[in-house]
Coordinates of C-alpha atoms in Angstrom, one line a residue:
M13 CA 18.4 -25.2 4.4
R14 CA 21.9 -23.7 4.1
A15 CA 22.1 -20.2 2.8
S16 CA 24.5 -18.9 0.2
R17 CA 26.7 -15.9 0.9
G18 CA 24.2 -13.8 -1.0
G19 CA 21.4 -15.2 1.2
V20 CA 23.1 -14.1 4.3
R21 CA 23.6 -10.6 2.9
I22 CA 19.9 -10.5 1.9
A23 CA 19.0 -11.3 5.6
A24 CA 21.0 -8.2 6.6
M25 CA 18.9 -5.8 4.5
V26 CA 15.9 -5.7 6.8
G27 CA 17.1 -2.8 8.9
G28 CA 17.8 -0.6 5.9
I29 CA 14.4 -1.3 4.4
A30 CA 12.6 -0.6 7.7
L31 CA 14.3 2.8 8.0
T32 CA 13.5 3.6 4.4
F33 CA 9.9 2.9 5.2
G34 CA 9.8 5.9 7.4
L35 CA 10.8 4.8 10.9
A36 CA 12.9 7.2 13.0
A37 CA 16.6 6.3 12.7
C38 CA 19.2 7.2 15.4
G39 CA 22.0 9.7 15.5
S40 CA 22.7 13.1 14.1
E41 CA 24.3 16.5 14.5
K42 CA 22.6 18.6 17.2
S43 CA 20.7 21.6 15.9
D44 CA 21.3 25.1 17.3
G45 CA 17.7 26.1 16.5
D46 CA 15.7 28.2 18.9
S47 CA 13.6 26.6 21.5
V48 CA 9.9 27.4 20.9
K49 CA 7.6 26.9 23.8
D50 CA 4.9 29.4 23.2
A51 CA 1.6 27.7 22.6
G52 CA -0.4 30.6 21.3
T53 CA -3.0 30.6 18.5
P54 CA -1.8 28.9 15.4
K55 CA -2.9 29.5 11.8
A56 CA -3.8 26.8 9.2
G57 CA -1.0 25.1 7.3
G58 CA 1.4 25.2 10.2
A59 CA 2.2 28.9 9.8
P60 CA 2.6 29.8 13.5
A61 CA 1.0 32.9 14.9
G62 CA 1.9 31.7 18.4
G63 CA 4.8 29.3 17.9
A64 CA 6.1 26.2 16.2
I65 CA 4.9 24.0 19.1
A66 CA 1.3 25.1 18.7
A67 CA 1.4 24.6 14.9
L68 CA 2.8 21.1 15.3
Q69 CA 0.1 20.2 17.8
L70 CA -2.4 21.0 15.0
A71 CA -0.4 18.8 12.6
S72 CA -0.2 16.0 15.1
K73 CA -4.0 16.0 15.5
A74 CA -4.7 16.3 11.7
T75 CA -2.2 13.7 10.7
G76 CA -3.3 11.4 13.5
E77 CA -6.8 11.4 12.2
Q78 CA -5.6 9.9 8.9
H79 CA -5.1 6.1 8.5
S80 CA -3.4 5.6 5.2
A81 CA -1.3 7.4 2.5
K82 CA 1.0 6.9 -0.5
V83 CA 4.7 7.1 0.4
E84 CA 8.0 7.5 -1.4
G85 CA 11.4 7.6 0.3
T86 CA 15.1 7.3 0.1
N87 CA 17.4 6.0 2.9
K88 CA 21.2 6.2 3.0
M89 CA 23.0 4.2 5.6
G90 CA 26.8 4.2 5.3
P91 CA 27.6 2.8 1.8
G92 CA 24.1 1.5 1.2
T93 CA 21.1 3.3 -0.4
S94 CA 17.5 2.2 -0.5
T95 CA 14.5 3.8 -2.3
M96 CA 10.9 2.8 -2.0
A97 CA 7.5 3.7 -3.2
G98 CA 4.0 2.4 -2.4
E99 CA 1.1 2.8 0.0
M100 CA 0.6 2.1 3.6
D101 CA -2.2 1.8 6.1
W102 CA -1.6 2.2 9.9
A103 CA -5.2 2.0 11.2
N104 CA -4.6 -1.3 13.0
G105 CA -0.9 -2.1 12.9
M106 CA 1.2 -1.4 9.8
R107 CA 0.1 -2.8 6.4
A108 CA 1.8 -1.8 3.2
N109 CA 2.7 -2.7 -0.4
M110 CA 6.0 -1.4 -1.6
K111 CA 8.7 -1.6 -4.2
V112 CA 12.1 -1.3 -2.7
T113 CA 15.4 -0.8 -4.7
Q114 CA 18.7 -1.1 -3.0
S115 CA 22.3 -0.6 -3.9
G116 CA 25.6 -0.9 -2.1
G117 CA 26.0 -2.0 1.5
P118 CA 24.6 -5.5 2.2
V119 CA 23.4 -6.1 -1.4
A120 CA 26.6 -4.9 -3.2
G121 CA 27.3 -7.3 -6.0
S122 CA 24.2 -9.4 -5.3
P123 CA 21.5 -10.2 -7.9
L124 CA 19.2 -7.8 -6.0
E125 CA 21.4 -4.7 -6.4
G126 CA 19.5 -2.1 -8.4
K127 CA 16.4 -4.3 -8.8
A128 CA 12.9 -3.2 -7.7
T129 CA 11.9 -5.7 -5.0
P130 CA 8.2 -6.2 -4.1
V131 CA 7.8 -5.9 -0.3
R132 CA 4.7 -6.4 1.8
Y133 CA 4.2 -5.4 5.4
T134 CA 1.7 -6.8 7.9
P135 CA 1.4 -6.2 11.6
D136 CA 3.3 -9.5 12.2
A137 CA 6.0 -9.6 9.5
M138 CA 7.7 -8.2 6.4
Y139 CA 7.8 -10.2 3.2
M140 CA 10.3 -9.7 0.4
N141 CA 9.7 -11.2 -3.0
L142 CA 13.2 -12.1 -4.1
G143 CA 11.9 -14.0 -7.1
G144 CA 10.0 -10.9 -8.2
A145 CA 13.2 -8.9 -8.2
T146 CA 15.6 -11.3 -9.8
G147 CA 13.2 -13.1 -12.1
T148 CA 14.1 -16.5 -10.6
P149 CA 13.0 -18.3 -7.4
G150 CA 14.9 -17.4 -4.3
P151 CA 16.3 -19.7 -1.5
G152 CA 14.9 -23.2 -1.6
G153 CA 13.0 -22.5 -4.8
K154 CA 10.6 -20.1 -2.9
H155 CA 10.0 -16.5 -4.0
W156 CA 9.2 -14.8 -0.6
V157 CA 11.5 -14.3 2.4
K158 CA 9.5 -13.7 5.6
Y159 CA 10.9 -11.4 8.4
D160 CA 8.7 -12.3 11.3
W161 CA 8.8 -9.5 13.9
D162 CA 8.7 -11.9 16.9
T163 CA 11.5 -14.0 15.5
L164 CA 13.6 -11.0 14.6
A165 CA 13.2 -9.7 18.1
Q166 CA 14.5 -13.0 19.4
K167 CA 17.4 -13.2 16.9
A168 CA 18.5 -9.5 17.0
G169 CA 18.0 -8.7 20.7
P170 CA 16.9 -5.2 21.7
A171 CA 17.4 -3.8 18.3
G172 CA 15.0 -6.4 16.9
A173 CA 12.5 -5.8 19.7
F174 CA 12.6 -2.1 18.9
L175 CA 12.0 -2.7 15.2
K176 CA 9.1 -5.0 16.0
D177 CA 7.6 -2.3 18.3
Q178 CA 8.0 0.4 15.6
M179 CA 6.5 -1.7 12.8
Q180 CA 3.4 -2.6 14.9
N181 CA 2.8 0.9 16.4
N182 CA 4.3 3.6 14.1
N183 CA 2.5 6.1 11.9
P184 CA 3.3 9.5 10.4
A185 CA 1.7 11.4 13.3
R186 CA 4.3 9.8 15.7
S187 CA 7.1 11.7 13.9
V188 CA 5.3 14.9 14.7
Q189 CA 4.7 13.8 18.3
L190 CA 8.4 12.9 18.7
V191 CA 9.5 16.4 17.7
L192 CA 6.9 17.9 20.0
A193 CA 8.1 15.8 22.9
T194 CA 11.6 17.3 22.7
G195 CA 10.3 20.9 23.3
Q196 CA 13.1 22.0 21.0
V197 CA 11.8 22.9 17.6
K198 CA 12.0 25.9 15.2
A199 CA 10.0 27.0 12.2
V200 CA 12.5 27.3 9.3
G201 CA 10.1 28.9 6.8
K202 CA 7.7 28.3 3.8
E203 CA 8.8 25.9 1.1
S204 CA 7.3 24.1 -1.8
V205 CA 7.2 20.3 -1.5
R206 CA 6.5 18.7 -4.9
G207 CA 4.3 21.6 -5.8
V208 CA 2.5 21.8 -2.4
Q209 CA 3.1 24.8 -0.2
A210 CA 4.3 23.7 3.2
T211 CA 6.0 25.1 6.4
H212 CA 9.4 23.5 7.3
Y213 CA 10.1 22.7 11.0
S214 CA 13.2 21.3 12.5
G215 CA 13.9 19.6 15.9
T216 CA 16.6 17.6 17.6
V217 CA 16.3 14.4 19.6
N218 CA 18.9 13.1 22.0
V219 CA 19.6 9.4 21.4
A220 CA 19.4 8.6 25.1
D221 CA 15.8 9.6 25.0
L222 CA 14.9 8.5 21.4
A223 CA 14.0 4.9 22.1
K224 CA 12.0 5.7 25.1
L225 CA 10.0 8.4 23.3
Q226 CA 9.3 6.2 20.3
S227 CA 8.7 2.8 21.9
K228 CA 5.3 1.7 23.1
D229 CA 5.7 -2.0 24.1
L230 CA 9.4 -2.4 24.9
S231 CA 10.4 -3.5 28.4
Q232 CA 12.7 -1.3 30.5
K233 CA 15.5 -3.9 30.0
D234 CA 15.1 -3.8 26.2
L235 CA 15.1 0.0 26.3
S236 CA 18.3 0.1 28.4
D237 CA 20.1 -2.5 26.2
L238 CA 19.0 -0.6 23.0
Q239 CA 20.4 2.7 24.3
K240 CA 23.7 1.0 25.1
Q241 CA 23.8 -0.4 21.6
L242 CA 23.1 3.0 20.1
K243 CA 25.8 4.7 22.2
A244 CA 28.3 2.0 21.2
S245 CA 27.5 2.8 17.6
G246 CA 28.6 6.4 18.0
T247 CA 25.1 7.7 17.9
E248 CA 24.4 10.9 19.9
T249 CA 21.5 13.0 18.6
E250 CA 19.1 12.9 15.6
T251 CA 17.8 15.8 13.6
I252 CA 14.2 15.5 12.4
D253 CA 12.8 17.9 9.8
L254 CA 9.1 18.1 9.1
W255 CA 7.1 19.8 6.3
I256 CA 3.4 20.5 7.1
D257 CA 1.0 21.5 4.4
E258 CA -1.9 24.0 4.5
K259 CA -4.3 21.2 5.7
D260 CA -1.9 20.6 8.7
L261 CA -0.8 17.3 7.2
L262 CA 2.7 15.9 7.2
V263 CA 3.9 15.8 3.5
K264 CA 7.7 15.3 4.0
K265 CA 10.0 14.1 6.7
R266 CA 13.8 13.9 6.9
E267 CA 15.9 12.3 9.6
Y268 CA 19.7 12.4 9.4
G269 CA 22.8 12.1 11.5
K270 CA 26.2 10.6 12.1
N271 CA 27.4 7.3 13.7
N272 CA 30.4 5.0 13.4
N273 CA 29.0 3.3 10.3
G274 CA 29.1 6.4 8.1
G275 CA 25.9 8.0 9.2
F276 CA 22.4 8.0 7.8
D277 CA 20.0 10.2 5.9
S278 CA 16.3 9.2 5.4
T279 CA 13.7 11.2 3.5
V280 CA 10.0 10.2 3.1
Y281 CA 7.2 11.9 1.2
Y282 CA 3.5 11.4 2.1
S283 CA 0.6 12.1 -0.3
D284 CA -3.0 11.0 -1.1
Y285 CA -4.0 10.5 2.5
G286 CA -7.0 8.2 2.8
V287 CA -6.0 5.9 -0.1
N288 CA -7.4 2.4 0.0
V289 CA -4.7 -0.2 0.9
T290 CA -5.1 -4.0 0.6
V291 CA -2.3 -6.3 1.6
E292 CA -2.3 -10.1 1.2
E293 CA 0.2 -12.4 2.9
P294 CA 2.1 -14.6 0.4
P295 CA 1.3 -18.3 0.4
A296 CA 3.1 -20.2 3.1
S297 CA 4.2 -22.8 0.5
D298 CA 6.1 -20.1 -1.3
T299 CA 7.7 -18.5 1.8
V300 CA 10.9 -19.1 3.7
G301 CA 11.8 -17.6 7.1
F302 CA 14.8 -15.2 7.1
E303 CA 16.3 -17.2 10.0
E304 CA 16.6 -20.2 7.8
L305 CA 18.9 -18.3 5.4
G306 CA 21.7 -18.4 8.0
Q307 CA 21.5 -22.1 8.8

């Protein structure tokens, strides 16, 4: 199969969608926040009596005990913007049903721009229903494009391997753990997040350490190569802001920063922890691999 110009652009969207989904991005301005290392007695809701670190330890535990949630988010990467809404389950690898809408960037001027695209995530792949977004079948008369994580890792090198690792191992609690691992975090104050009272925390991650802190299954060579790619992109540090509610659960996360591509800014909201999530793989007869789009 030979892809159209639009098909090639469609294949390029996977990175933006994954970031919108709530994965940590890379690169931001460094925060000058206080370093909080006191692990005294915390209060409920992340309001620290003994320090932000202690409060986030409670949040890590409480959020880690959850296995599913509803999510909404927006991701800006350079000239492109993605929004998504749906539900996900991370009990045994990532599973999710989403509607993703993109504009600018890789989809600028394509039939997908501004259209809500059904997307399904499994531990092995991501599926985009292009027919569902445009009202007509996609490449080769098939509706679904499959982004297999193994194939993506082979085609995209260390960046693809990192994405595979994240999609198979990530969950909201890891965002809290990532900020904890830096040892550099401050409590900003109490704020309302969509009507829910929450405490706002902020931390900074050096890009040289980011991949190592986040990855679980990457080889040392992949980690080293990924760090080189990120450095070449102009990425230095990433700022991660977390909002923790009175049940010690993560209800909002923002990651933002700068790079040579215009920077990024990703915000995700979590609600309805414990929601039931069922994800079905599309029929193989109605699916085409993303790698075929560029042939």
